[in-house]
Coordinates of C-alpha atoms in Angstrom, one line a residue:
Chain W
X173 CA -6.3 48.4 2.2
X174 CA -5.6 45.5 -0.2
X175 CA -3.4 47.7 -2.3
X176 CA -1.4 48.7 0.8
X177 CA -0.7 45.0 1.6
X178 CA 0.3 44.2 -1.9
X179 CA 2.6 47.2 -2.0
X180 CA 4.1 46.3 1.4
X181 CA 4.7 42.7 0.2
X182 CA 6.6 43.9 -2.9
X183 CA 8.4 46.5 -0.8
X184 CA 9.7 43.8 1.5
X185 CA 10.7 41.6 -1.4
X186 CA 12.6 44.5 -3.1
X187 CA 14.3 45.6 0.1
X188 CA 15.3 42.1 1.2
X189 CA 16.2 40.6 -2.1
X190 CA 16.4 42.9 -5.1
X191 CA 18.3 45.8 -3.6
X192 CA 21.1 43.8 -2.0
X193 CA 21.5 41.8 -5.2
X194 CA 21.8 44.8 -7.4
X195 CA 24.1 46.4 -4.9
X196 CA 26.4 43.4 -5.2
X197 CA 26.2 43.5 -9.0
X198 CA 27.0 47.2 -9.1
X199 CA 29.7 46.9 -6.5
X200 CA 31.4 44.2 -8.4
X201 CA 31.9 46.5 -11.4
X202 CA 32.9 49.5 -9.2
X203 CA 36.3 49.5 -10.7
X204 CA 35.1 48.5 -14.2
X205 CA 35.3 45.2 -15.9
X206 CA 39.1 45.0 -15.3
X207 CA 38.6 45.5 -11.5
X208 CA 36.0 42.7 -11.5
X209 CA 38.4 40.3 -13.4
X210 CA 41.3 41.3 -11.2
X211 CA 39.4 40.6 -8.0
X212 CA 38.3 37.2 -9.3
X213 CA 41.7 36.2 -10.8
X214 CA 43.7 36.8 -7.6
X215 CA 45.4 33.5 -6.6
X216 CA 43.6 33.4 -3.3
X217 CA 40.2 34.0 -5.0
X218 CA 40.8 31.2 -7.5
X219 CA 41.9 28.9 -4.7
X220 CA 38.9 29.8 -2.6
X221 CA 36.5 29.2 -5.5
X222 CA 38.2 25.9 -6.1
X223 CA 37.8 24.9 -2.4
X224 CA 34.2 25.8 -2.6
X225 CA 33.8 23.7 -5.8
X226 CA 35.5 20.7 -4.2
X227 CA 33.4 20.9 -1.1
X228 CA 30.2 21.2 -3.2
X229 CA 31.2 18.0 -5.2
X230 CA 32.2 15.9 -2.1
X231 CA 29.2 17.1 0.0
X232 CA 26.7 16.6 -2.8
X233 CA 27.8 13.1 -3.5
X234 CA 28.0 12.0 0.1
X235 CA 24.7 13.7 1.0
X236 CA 22.9 12.2 -1.9
X237 CA 24.2 8.7 -1.0
X238 CA 23.5 8.9 2.8
X239 CA 20.4 11.1 2.5
X240 CA 18.7 8.6 0.2
X241 CA 19.7 5.7 2.4
X242 CA 18.6 7.5 5.6
X243 CA 15.2 8.3 4.0
X244 CA 14.8 4.6 2.9
X245 CA 15.6 3.3 6.3
X246 CA 13.4 5.8 8.1
X247 CA 10.4 5.0 5.9
X248 CA 10.9 1.4 5.0
X249 CA 12.8 -0.4 7.7
X250 CA 10.5 -2.5 9.8
X251 CA 13.3 -3.8 12.0
X252 CA 13.3 -0.4 13.7
X253 CA 10.6 0.2 16.2
X254 CA 8.3 3.1 15.6
X255 CA 9.6 5.0 18.6
X256 CA 13.2 4.9 17.5
X257 CA 12.1 5.9 14.0
X258 CA 10.3 8.9 15.5
X259 CA 13.4 10.0 17.5
X260 CA 15.7 9.5 14.4
X261 CA 13.2 11.5 12.4
X262 CA 13.4 14.5 14.7
X263 CA 17.2 14.3 15.0
X264 CA 17.4 14.6 11.2
X265 CA 16.0 18.1 11.5
X266 CA 18.6 19.1 14.2
X267 CA 20.8 21.1 11.7
X268 CA 17.8 23.3 10.9
X269 CA 17.5 24.3 14.5
X270 CA 21.1 24.4 15.6
X271 CA 23.2 27.4 14.4
X272 CA 25.8 26.3 11.9
X273 CA 28.5 28.0 14.0
X274 CA 27.6 25.7 16.9
X275 CA 27.6 22.8 14.5
X276 CA 31.1 23.8 13.5
X277 CA 32.2 24.2 17.1
X278 CA 30.9 20.7 18.0
X279 CA 33.1 19.3 15.2
X280 CA 36.1 21.2 16.4
X281 CA 35.5 20.0 20.0
X282 CA 35.0 16.4 18.8
X283 CA 37.6 16.1 16.1
X284 CA 40.0 19.0 16.9
X285 CA 43.7 18.3 17.4
X286 CA 43.2 18.4 21.2
X287 CA 40.5 15.7 21.2
X288 CA 41.0 12.0 21.4
X289 CA 39.7 11.1 18.0
X290 CA 41.3 14.2 16.3
X291 CA 44.6 13.4 18.1
X292 CA 44.4 9.8 16.8
X293 CA 43.8 10.9 13.2
X294 CA 46.5 13.6 13.5
X295 CA 48.9 10.8 14.7
X296 CA 48.4 8.8 11.5
X297 CA 48.9 12.0 9.5
X298 CA 45.3 12.7 8.6
X299 CA 44.3 16.2 9.6
X300 CA 40.5 16.7 10.1
X301 CA 39.9 20.1 11.6
X302 CA 41.5 23.1 10.0
X303 CA 41.7 21.0 6.8
X304 CA 39.5 19.9 3.9
X305 CA 37.9 16.8 5.6
X306 CA 36.6 18.9 8.5
X307 CA 35.1 21.5 6.1
X308 CA 33.3 18.7 4.2
X309 CA 32.0 17.3 7.5
X310 CA 30.8 20.7 8.6
X311 CA 29.0 21.3 5.3
X312 CA 27.5 17.8 5.5
X313 CA 26.1 18.6 8.9
X314 CA 24.4 21.7 7.7
X315 CA 23.0 20.1 4.5
X316 CA 22.0 16.7 5.8
X317 CA 18.3 17.3 6.3
X318 CA 17.8 18.6 2.7
X319 CA 18.0 15.3 0.8
X320 CA 16.2 13.3 3.5
X321 CA 13.4 15.8 3.7
X322 CA 12.9 15.8 -0.1
X323 CA 12.9 12.0 -0.5
X324 CA 11.0 10.9 2.6
X325 CA 7.6 12.2 1.7
X326 CA 7.8 10.7 -1.8
X327 CA 8.7 7.3 -0.4
X328 CA 5.8 7.6 2.1
X329 CA 3.4 8.6 -0.7
X330 CA 4.2 5.8 -3.1
X331 CA 4.1 3.2 -0.3
X332 CA 5.8 -0.2 -0.5
X333 CA 3.2 -2.0 -2.7
X334 CA 5.2 -1.6 -5.9
X335 CA 8.4 -2.9 -4.1
X336 CA 6.5 -5.9 -2.7
X337 CA 5.1 -6.6 -6.1
X338 CA 8.6 -6.6 -7.5
X339 CA 9.7 -9.0 -4.7
X340 CA 6.9 -11.5 -5.6
X341 CA 8.1 -11.2 -9.3
X342 CA 11.5 -12.4 -8.2
X343 CA 13.4 -9.1 -7.9
X344 CA 15.8 -8.6 -5.0
X345 CA 16.7 -5.4 -3.2
X346 CA 19.1 -3.7 -5.7
X347 CA 17.0 -4.5 -8.8
X348 CA 13.9 -3.3 -7.0
X349 CA 15.6 -0.1 -6.0
X350 CA 17.0 0.6 -9.5
X351 CA 13.9 -0.3 -11.5
X352 CA 11.0 0.5 -9.1
X353 CA 12.0 2.8 -6.3
X354 CA 14.5 5.0 -8.1
X355 CA 12.2 6.2 -11.0
X356 CA 9.7 7.3 -8.4
X357 CA 12.1 9.3 -6.3
X358 CA 14.5 10.6 -8.9
X359 CA 13.0 14.1 -9.2
X360 CA 12.9 14.4 -5.4
X361 CA 16.6 13.5 -5.5
X362 CA 17.2 16.2 -8.1
X363 CA 15.6 18.8 -5.8
X364 CA 17.6 17.5 -2.9
X365 CA 20.8 17.8 -5.0
X366 CA 20.0 21.4 -6.1
X367 CA 19.2 22.4 -2.5
X368 CA 22.4 20.7 -1.3
X369 CA 24.6 22.4 -3.9
X370 CA 23.0 25.8 -3.2
X371 CA 23.4 25.4 0.6
X372 CA 27.0 24.2 0.4
X373 CA 27.9 27.1 -2.0
X374 CA 26.7 29.6 0.5
X375 CA 27.7 27.9 3.8
X376 CA 29.6 30.3 6.0
X377 CA 29.4 29.8 9.8
X378 CA 30.2 26.2 10.2
X379 CA 33.0 26.3 7.6
X380 CA 34.5 29.4 9.1
X381 CA 34.8 27.8 12.5
X382 CA 36.1 24.5 11.3
X383 CA 38.5 25.8 8.5
X384 CA 40.3 28.4 10.5
X385 CA 40.0 30.5 7.3
X386 CA 43.6 30.1 6.2
X387 CA 44.2 31.9 2.9
X388 CA 45.2 29.7 0.0
X389 CA 44.7 26.6 2.2
X390 CA 41.3 26.3 3.8
X391 CA 39.6 29.5 2.6
X392 CA 36.3 29.1 0.7
X393 CA 34.6 31.7 -1.4
X394 CA 32.2 32.8 1.4
X395 CA 35.0 33.2 3.9
X396 CA 37.1 35.0 1.4
X397 CA 34.2 37.5 0.9
X398 CA 34.1 38.0 4.6
X399 CA 37.9 38.6 4.8
X400 CA 37.8 41.0 1.8
X401 CA 35.1 43.1 3.5
X402 CA 37.2 43.1 6.7
X403 CA 40.1 44.4 4.6
X404 CA 38.0 47.1 2.9
X405 CA 38.5 45.4 -0.4
X406 CA 34.8 45.8 -1.2
X407 CA 34.9 45.6 -5.0
X408 CA 36.7 42.2 -4.9
X409 CA 34.2 41.0 -2.2
X410 CA 31.3 42.0 -4.4
X411 CA 32.9 40.2 -7.4
X412 CA 33.2 36.9 -5.6
X413 CA 29.8 37.3 -4.1
X414 CA 28.3 38.0 -7.5
X415 CA 29.8 34.8 -8.9
X416 CA 28.2 32.8 -6.0
X417 CA 24.9 34.6 -6.4
X418 CA 24.9 33.8 -10.2
X419 CA 25.5 30.1 -9.5
X420 CA 22.7 30.0 -7.0
X421 CA 20.2 31.8 -9.3
X422 CA 21.2 29.3 -12.1
X423 CA 20.6 26.4 -9.7
X424 CA 17.2 27.7 -8.7
X425 CA 16.2 28.1 -12.4
X426 CA 17.4 24.5 -12.9
X427 CA 15.1 23.5 -10.1
X428 CA 12.1 25.2 -11.7
X429 CA 12.8 23.4 -14.9
X430 CA 13.1 20.1 -13.0
X431 CA 9.7 20.7 -11.4
X432 CA 8.2 21.1 -14.8
X433 CA 9.8 18.0 -16.0
X434 CA 8.5 16.0 -13.1
X435 CA 5.2 15.1 -14.6
X436 CA 6.8 14.0 -17.9
X437 CA 8.0 10.4 -18.0
Chain B
X106 CA 0.8 -26.5 -6.6
X107 CA -0.2 -28.5 -3.6
X108 CA -0.4 -26.1 -0.6
X109 CA -0.4 -27.2 3.0
X110 CA -0.6 -24.9 6.0
X111 CA -0.2 -26.1 9.5
X112 CA -0.9 -24.3 12.8
X113 CA -0.1 -20.9 11.4
X114 CA 0.0 -18.0 14.0
X115 CA 0.6 -14.3 13.5
X116 CA 0.5 -11.5 16.0
X117 CA 0.6 -7.8 15.2
X118 CA 1.8 -6.3 18.5
X119 CA -0.8 -7.6 21.0
X120 CA -3.3 -8.4 18.3
X121 CA -3.6 -12.1 17.5
X122 CA -4.4 -11.8 13.8
X123 CA -4.1 -15.5 12.7
X124 CA -4.9 -18.3 15.2
X125 CA -3.8 -21.9 14.6
X126 CA -4.8 -21.9 11.0
X127 CA -4.4 -25.2 9.2
X128 CA -5.6 -26.2 5.7
X129 CA -4.7 -28.0 2.6
X130 CA -5.3 -27.0 -1.0
X131 CA -5.4 -29.4 -4.0
X132 CA -3.4 -28.6 -7.1
X133 CA -5.4 -26.7 -9.7
X134 CA -8.2 -25.5 -7.3
X135 CA -9.5 -22.0 -7.0
X136 CA -10.0 -21.2 -3.3
X137 CA -11.8 -18.2 -1.9
X138 CA -10.9 -16.9 1.6
X139 CA -14.1 -15.3 2.7
X140 CA -14.8 -13.4 5.9
X141 CA -15.4 -10.0 7.5
X142 CA -12.8 -7.3 7.2
X143 CA -9.9 -7.5 9.7
X144 CA -10.5 -11.3 10.1
X145 CA -7.0 -12.3 9.1
X146 CA -7.6 -13.3 5.5
X147 CA -5.0 -10.9 3.9
X148 CA -2.5 -11.8 6.6
X149 CA -2.8 -15.5 5.6
X150 CA -2.3 -14.6 2.0
X151 CA 0.7 -12.4 2.7
X152 CA 2.3 -15.2 4.7
X153 CA 1.8 -17.6 1.9
X154 CA 3.5 -15.1 -0.4
X155 CA 6.4 -14.6 2.1
X156 CA 5.6 -10.9 2.5
X157 CA 4.9 -11.5 6.2
X158 CA 6.6 -14.0 8.5
X159 CA 4.5 -16.3 10.6
X160 CA 5.2 -16.3 14.3
X161 CA 4.7 -20.1 14.3
X162 CA 3.5 -22.8 12.1
X163 CA 4.5 -24.3 8.7
X164 CA 3.8 -23.5 5.1
X165 CA 4.6 -26.2 2.6
X166 CA 4.4 -26.1 -1.2
X167 CA 4.6 -29.5 -2.8
X168 CA 5.5 -31.0 0.6
X169 CA 8.5 -28.7 1.0
X170 CA 8.6 -26.3 3.9
X171 CA 9.0 -22.8 2.4
X172 CA 8.9 -20.8 5.7
X173 CA 12.4 -19.6 5.2
X174 CA 12.2 -18.8 1.5
X175 CA 11.9 -15.2 0.6
X176 CA 9.0 -14.1 -1.7
X177 CA 11.4 -14.0 -4.6
X178 CA 12.0 -17.8 -4.4
X179 CA 8.5 -19.1 -3.8
X180 CA 7.3 -19.2 -7.4
X181 CA 4.1 -17.3 -6.6
X182 CA 2.2 -14.6 -8.4
X183 CA 0.5 -11.9 -6.3
X184 CA -2.2 -9.6 -7.4
X185 CA -2.4 -6.7 -5.0
X186 CA -5.7 -5.0 -3.9
X187 CA -4.7 -1.7 -5.5
X188 CA -2.8 -3.6 -8.2
X189 CA 0.6 -1.9 -7.3
X190 CA 1.5 -1.5 -11.0
X191 CA 4.8 0.0 -11.7
X192 CA 3.5 3.4 -12.6
X193 CA 6.5 4.6 -14.6
X194 CA 6.5 1.5 -16.8
X195 CA 4.3 0.8 -19.8
X196 CA 1.9 -2.1 -19.8
X197 CA 4.5 -4.1 -21.8
X198 CA 7.2 -3.4 -19.3
X199 CA 5.0 -4.1 -16.3
X200 CA 4.1 -7.5 -17.7
X201 CA 7.7 -8.2 -18.8
X202 CA 9.2 -7.3 -15.4
X203 CA 9.2 -10.7 -13.9
X204 CA 10.7 -12.2 -17.0
X205 CA 13.5 -9.5 -17.2
X206 CA 14.4 -10.2 -13.6
X207 CA 14.7 -13.9 -14.5
X208 CA 17.0 -12.9 -17.4
X209 CA 14.8 -14.4 -20.1
X210 CA 15.9 -13.7 -23.7
X211 CA 14.4 -10.7 -25.5
X212 CA 12.5 -13.0 -27.9
X213 CA 11.1 -15.1 -25.1
X214 CA 9.9 -12.0 -23.3
X215 CA 8.2 -10.7 -26.3
X216 CA 6.5 -13.9 -27.0
X217 CA 5.3 -14.4 -23.5
X218 CA 4.1 -10.8 -23.1
X219 CA 2.3 -10.9 -26.5
X220 CA 0.6 -14.1 -25.4
X221 CA -0.5 -12.6 -22.1
X222 CA -1.6 -9.4 -23.7
X223 CA -3.9 -11.4 -25.9
X224 CA -5.1 -13.6 -23.2
X225 CA -6.1 -10.6 -21.0
X226 CA -7.6 -8.6 -23.9
X227 CA -5.1 -5.8 -23.6
X228 CA -4.1 -5.8 -27.2
X229 CA -3.3 -2.3 -28.4
X230 CA -2.6 -1.0 -24.9
X231 CA 1.0 -2.3 -24.6
X232 CA 2.6 1.1 -24.7
X233 CA 0.2 2.9 -22.3
X234 CA 1.1 3.8 -18.8
X235 CA -1.0 2.6 -15.8
X236 CA -2.5 6.0 -15.3
X237 CA -3.9 5.9 -18.8
X238 CA -5.9 2.8 -18.1
X239 CA -9.3 2.1 -16.6
X240 CA -9.7 0.2 -13.3
X241 CA -10.6 -3.0 -15.1
X242 CA -7.7 -2.7 -17.5
X243 CA -5.3 -2.1 -14.6
X244 CA -6.6 -5.2 -12.9
X245 CA -5.9 -7.2 -16.1
X246 CA -2.4 -5.8 -16.3
X247 CA -1.8 -6.8 -12.7
X248 CA -3.1 -10.2 -13.5
X249 CA -1.0 -10.6 -16.6
X250 CA 2.1 -9.4 -14.7
X251 CA 1.6 -11.9 -12.0
X252 CA 1.2 -14.8 -14.5
X253 CA 4.1 -13.8 -16.7
X254 CA 6.9 -15.7 -14.9
X255 CA 4.6 -18.8 -14.9
X256 CA 4.1 -19.1 -11.1
X257 CA 2.7 -22.3 -9.6
X258 CA 0.4 -20.5 -7.2
X259 CA -1.6 -17.3 -7.8
X260 CA -2.6 -15.2 -4.8
X261 CA -5.2 -12.4 -5.3
X262 CA -5.9 -9.9 -2.5
X263 CA -9.4 -8.5 -2.9
X264 CA -9.0 -8.5 -6.7
X265 CA -12.3 -6.8 -7.5
X266 CA -12.6 -4.4 -4.6
X267 CA -11.5 -1.3 -6.5
X268 CA -13.7 -1.8 -9.5
X269 CA -17.3 -0.6 -9.9
X270 CA -20.1 -3.0 -9.6
X271 CA -21.0 -3.5 -13.3
X272 CA -17.5 -4.3 -14.5
X273 CA -16.8 -6.4 -11.4
X274 CA -19.5 -8.9 -12.6
X275 CA -17.8 -9.2 -16.0
X276 CA -14.3 -9.5 -14.5
X277 CA -15.4 -12.3 -12.2
X278 CA -16.5 -14.6 -14.9
X279 CA -13.5 -13.6 -17.0
X280 CA -11.1 -14.4 -14.1
X281 CA -12.8 -17.7 -13.4
X282 CA -12.5 -18.8 -17.0
X283 CA -8.9 -17.6 -17.3
X284 CA -7.8 -19.4 -14.2
X285 CA -9.5 -22.6 -15.5
X286 CA -7.7 -22.2 -18.8
X287 CA -4.3 -21.6 -17.3
X288 CA -4.9 -24.4 -14.7
X289 CA -3.1 -22.6 -11.9
X290 CA -3.8 -23.2 -8.2
X291 CA -5.2 -19.9 -7.0
X292 CA -6.3 -18.4 -3.7
X293 CA -8.2 -15.1 -3.5
X294 CA -9.3 -13.0 -0.6
X295 CA -12.7 -11.4 -0.5
X296 CA -15.3 -10.0 1.9
X297 CA -18.0 -10.3 -0.7
X298 CA -19.9 -13.6 -0.4
X299 CA -21.4 -13.4 -3.9
X300 CA -18.0 -13.1 -5.3
X301 CA -16.7 -16.1 -3.4
X302 CA -19.7 -18.3 -4.2
X303 CA -19.6 -17.4 -7.9
X304 CA -15.8 -17.7 -8.5
X305 CA -14.4 -20.3 -6.1
X306 CA -14.3 -24.1 -6.3
X307 CA -13.9 -24.1 -2.5
X308 CA -14.5 -21.5 0.1
X309 CA -12.8 -21.0 3.4
X310 CA -14.7 -18.9 5.9
X311 CA -12.2 -17.0 8.1
X312 CA -13.4 -15.1 11.1
X313 CA -11.3 -13.6 13.9
X314 CA -8.2 -15.4 12.7
X315 CA -9.7 -18.8 12.6
X316 CA -10.9 -21.0 9.7
X317 CA -14.6 -21.5 10.5
X318 CA -15.4 -23.9 7.7
X319 CA -13.9 -25.1 4.4
X320 CA -15.9 -26.6 1.7
X321 CA -17.6 -26.1 -1.7
X322 CA -20.0 -23.1 -1.8
X323 CA -22.9 -25.5 -1.9
X324 CA -21.8 -27.4 1.2
X325 CA -21.2 -24.2 3.1
X326 CA -24.6 -22.9 2.1
X327 CA -26.5 -26.1 2.8
X328 CA -24.7 -27.2 5.9
X329 CA -23.0 -24.4 7.8
X330 CA -20.9 -25.9 10.6
X331 CA -20.9 -22.9 12.9
X332 CA -23.4 -20.3 13.8
X333 CA -21.0 -17.7 12.4
X334 CA -20.9 -19.4 9.0
X335 CA -24.7 -19.7 9.0
X336 CA -25.3 -16.1 9.7
X337 CA -22.5 -14.9 7.4
X338 CA -23.5 -16.7 4.3
X339 CA -26.8 -15.6 2.8
X340 CA -29.5 -13.6 4.5
X341 CA -31.0 -14.7 7.7
X342 CA -33.0 -13.8 10.8
X343 CA -32.2 -15.2 14.2
X344 CA -35.0 -16.2 16.6
X345 CA -33.9 -16.4 20.2
X346 CA -36.3 -19.2 21.3
X347 CA -36.6 -21.8 18.5
X348 CA -39.1 -23.9 20.4
X349 CA -41.8 -21.3 19.9
X350 CA -41.9 -22.1 16.1
X351 CA -44.4 -24.7 14.9
X352 CA -42.7 -27.9 13.8
X353 CA -39.6 -27.3 15.8
X354 CA -40.9 -27.7 19.4
X355 CA -39.5 -31.1 19.9
X356 CA -36.2 -30.4 18.2
X357 CA -35.5 -27.3 20.1
X358 CA -36.8 -28.4 23.5
X359 CA -33.4 -27.9 25.1
X360 CA -33.2 -24.5 26.7
X361 CA -31.6 -21.6 24.9
X362 CA -31.7 -23.2 21.4
X363 CA -31.9 -20.5 18.8
X364 CA -33.0 -20.7 15.2
X365 CA -31.5 -19.0 12.2
X366 CA -33.9 -18.8 9.3
X367 CA -33.1 -17.8 5.8
X368 CA -35.7 -16.0 3.6
X369 CA -35.8 -19.0 1.2
X370 CA -36.7 -21.3 4.0
X371 CA -40.0 -19.5 4.5
X372 CA -43.1 -19.8 2.4
X373 CA -46.1 -17.5 2.8
X374 CA -49.6 -17.5 1.3
X375 CA -53.3 -17.9 2.0
X376 CA -54.8 -21.1 3.6
X377 CA -55.4 -22.9 0.3
X378 CA -51.8 -22.5 -0.8
X379 CA -50.6 -25.2 1.7
X380 CA -51.3 -28.9 1.6
X381 CA -50.4 -29.4 5.2
X382 CA -52.0 -26.4 6.9
X383 CA -51.2 -27.7 10.4
X384 CA -47.5 -27.0 9.8
X385 CA -48.1 -23.3 9.2
X386 CA -48.3 -20.4 11.5
X387 CA -50.5 -17.3 11.4
X388 CA -48.6 -14.2 10.7
X389 CA -49.2 -10.5 9.9
X390 CA -47.5 -8.7 7.0
X391 CA -45.7 -5.8 8.5
X392 CA -43.8 -4.2 5.6
X393 CA -43.3 -4.7 1.9
X394 CA -40.1 -3.7 0.1
X395 CA -39.8 -3.7 -3.6
X396 CA -36.5 -5.3 -4.6
X397 CA -36.6 -4.9 -8.4
X398 CA -37.4 -8.5 -9.3
X399 CA -39.4 -9.5 -6.2
X400 CA -41.0 -8.3 -3.0
X401 CA -39.1 -8.5 0.3
X402 CA -41.8 -9.2 2.9
X403 CA -41.5 -8.7 6.6
X404 CA -43.9 -10.8 8.4
X405 CA -44.6 -11.0 12.1
X406 CA -45.1 -14.4 13.7
X407 CA -45.6 -14.7 17.5
X408 CA -43.8 -11.5 18.0
X409 CA -40.8 -12.5 15.8
X410 CA -40.0 -10.6 12.6
X411 CA -39.3 -13.0 9.7
X412 CA -38.1 -12.0 6.3
X413 CA -38.9 -13.7 3.0
X414 CA -39.1 -13.0 -0.7
X415 CA -42.2 -13.3 -2.8
X416 CA -42.6 -13.4 -6.6
X417 CA -44.1 -10.4 -8.3
X418 CA -46.3 -12.8 -10.2
X419 CA -48.2 -13.8 -7.1
X420 CA -51.0 -11.8 -5.6
X421 CA -49.7 -8.6 -4.0
X422 CA -49.9 -8.5 -0.2
X423 CA -50.9 -5.6 1.9
X424 CA -49.3 -4.4 5.1
X425 CA -51.5 -5.6 8.0
X426 CA -52.8 -8.5 6.0
X427 CA -53.0 -11.9 7.8
X428 CA -51.2 -14.7 6.1
X429 CA -50.1 -18.3 6.7
X430 CA -46.4 -18.8 7.2
X431 CA -44.6 -22.1 6.7
X432 CA -41.0 -22.5 7.9
X433 CA -39.6 -25.3 5.9
X434 CA -36.4 -25.6 7.8
X435 CA -34.2 -23.8 10.3
X436 CA -30.6 -23.8 11.4
X437 CA -30.8 -24.5 15.1
X438 CA -27.9 -23.9 17.5
X439 CA -27.2 -23.8 21.2
X440 CA -24.1 -23.5 23.2
X441 CA -23.2 -27.2 22.6
X442 CA -23.8 -27.8 18.9
X443 CA -25.7 -26.7 15.8
X444 CA -27.7 -28.6 13.1
X445 CA -30.1 -28.2 10.3
X446 CA -33.7 -29.2 11.3
X447 CA -36.6 -29.8 8.8
X448 CA -40.1 -28.8 9.9
X449 CA -41.3 -32.1 11.4
X450 CA -45.0 -31.4 11.0
X451 CA -44.5 -30.8 7.3
X452 CA -42.8 -34.1 6.7
X453 CA -44.7 -36.2 9.2
X454 CA -48.1 -34.7 10.0
X455 CA -49.6 -36.1 13.1
X456 CA -52.9 -38.0 12.4
X457 CA -54.8 -36.3 15.2
X458 CA -54.1 -32.9 13.7
X459 CA -55.7 -33.8 10.4

């Protein structure tokens, strides 16, 4: 009986993860090394990878900044009542529950060219939806809980005693954060970063809705894969997918390494 | 630093934690805030530090109101109950933190830290991290860290609570000596009366957000001002009708006067042990408890259970044995007032009774 369960577990693992991954790897080299290179070096593929890269950079920076601040305010701010903190705390998890496509749709409805805000921005020559800013916002929406949820438990666990001690020793907010709080949360922030990068690399639904998937303009790596498959260009699709998968695996290895480093000062 | 607190109030939600607290502390004194847990001692300490804002009232240092000063500007040192050491910094960096914040020069920092490390007996531990230290050592680091920027007032929140009994004893006398040597005004919070009596120059008894009494440990022990103080300090038994006790009939004739009697107020023995036998009562030994260095004797007098200690050198009593009991004095109190009353028969035996 026990063997059956062990076997079943491995079977699920292989069917869900290993087989698709190997299928992508094999598919990418369907037309040999040249085919793989050709698929990747198409101008639209390079542009899509660049878009993905830019989104990852912007989203990671913004999410780190606001995620850490959100976590700090949710845990530390005593000017917020407990009730409001509780409500904010559950809203943070909203992107987990809401489908990314719906998240993207909300952004289009709020900031699209036909909306008041979107119209205003369009008027001053700043396109939000069907352009880069909208894609960053959509990816931010999807990744927002990742940093907050990594940092919050650590802040709760260390408590504010050390910060208060720093205050009685004459240190103000920024010094206290830099010298006392930051060293305690930095590994949590590293996990948050890794998760954010991985999630923004692979984000599809929200970005597809918001970007309009315009080739050489707003197309990202994932939406390119989708379009390649639609166009029966399976080998190229596999190639781009393989690059994305390789990045993600690398990131997760980095995270494992970070976890090991955590206990070392 | 001269500290003055006037009409301090603090609420936590609907809970009135500190009620109209006023007191004054002389420069250089070591004060113990003593009282049961949840009595508001720590809240008072935190308000002095600026970590908590009072709802009303005034805190002055050197005659200057500091209510609106943040903790950073108050010139205080604070030792937290769980030490709150910076866990990712070495002992050296922990102690140096306050100096670095003040932008002291490298040489100055090194001198001051070295001085404090020697003062606190932490030599050789400078490059260790807090998790590599014992509880007592952590306490010393916390202490050195608080002293490093040369504060004018040192606040200690239950400084010995997290340390085991044996080392606590050592640390108490160490702390007392150190504070004397540094000459800094200090206030510490404790719920342990032995600690307060042993360490403090002056004790403030805090109960339910109020200062019950302020005075030297001796004064508080000898002349408790309120029934709470009398029952909180030392051991005691409360007798609901004090007039029943021999020698206190006249003093306690007002109705509902109760008596609080400490073990050391009571003497027991056989008839020939007492010079004024008429002042004694007859009692029956109920239980004997061995307390290491003496016997704790429970003796029943007129239906009241009294507790006293008896030297091991004296003849050993047996449960059920009849003995004479002399109550030297009692702390009497009723709804109106409270006072210390000596046994009148002992001092002034009436001629007819001889």
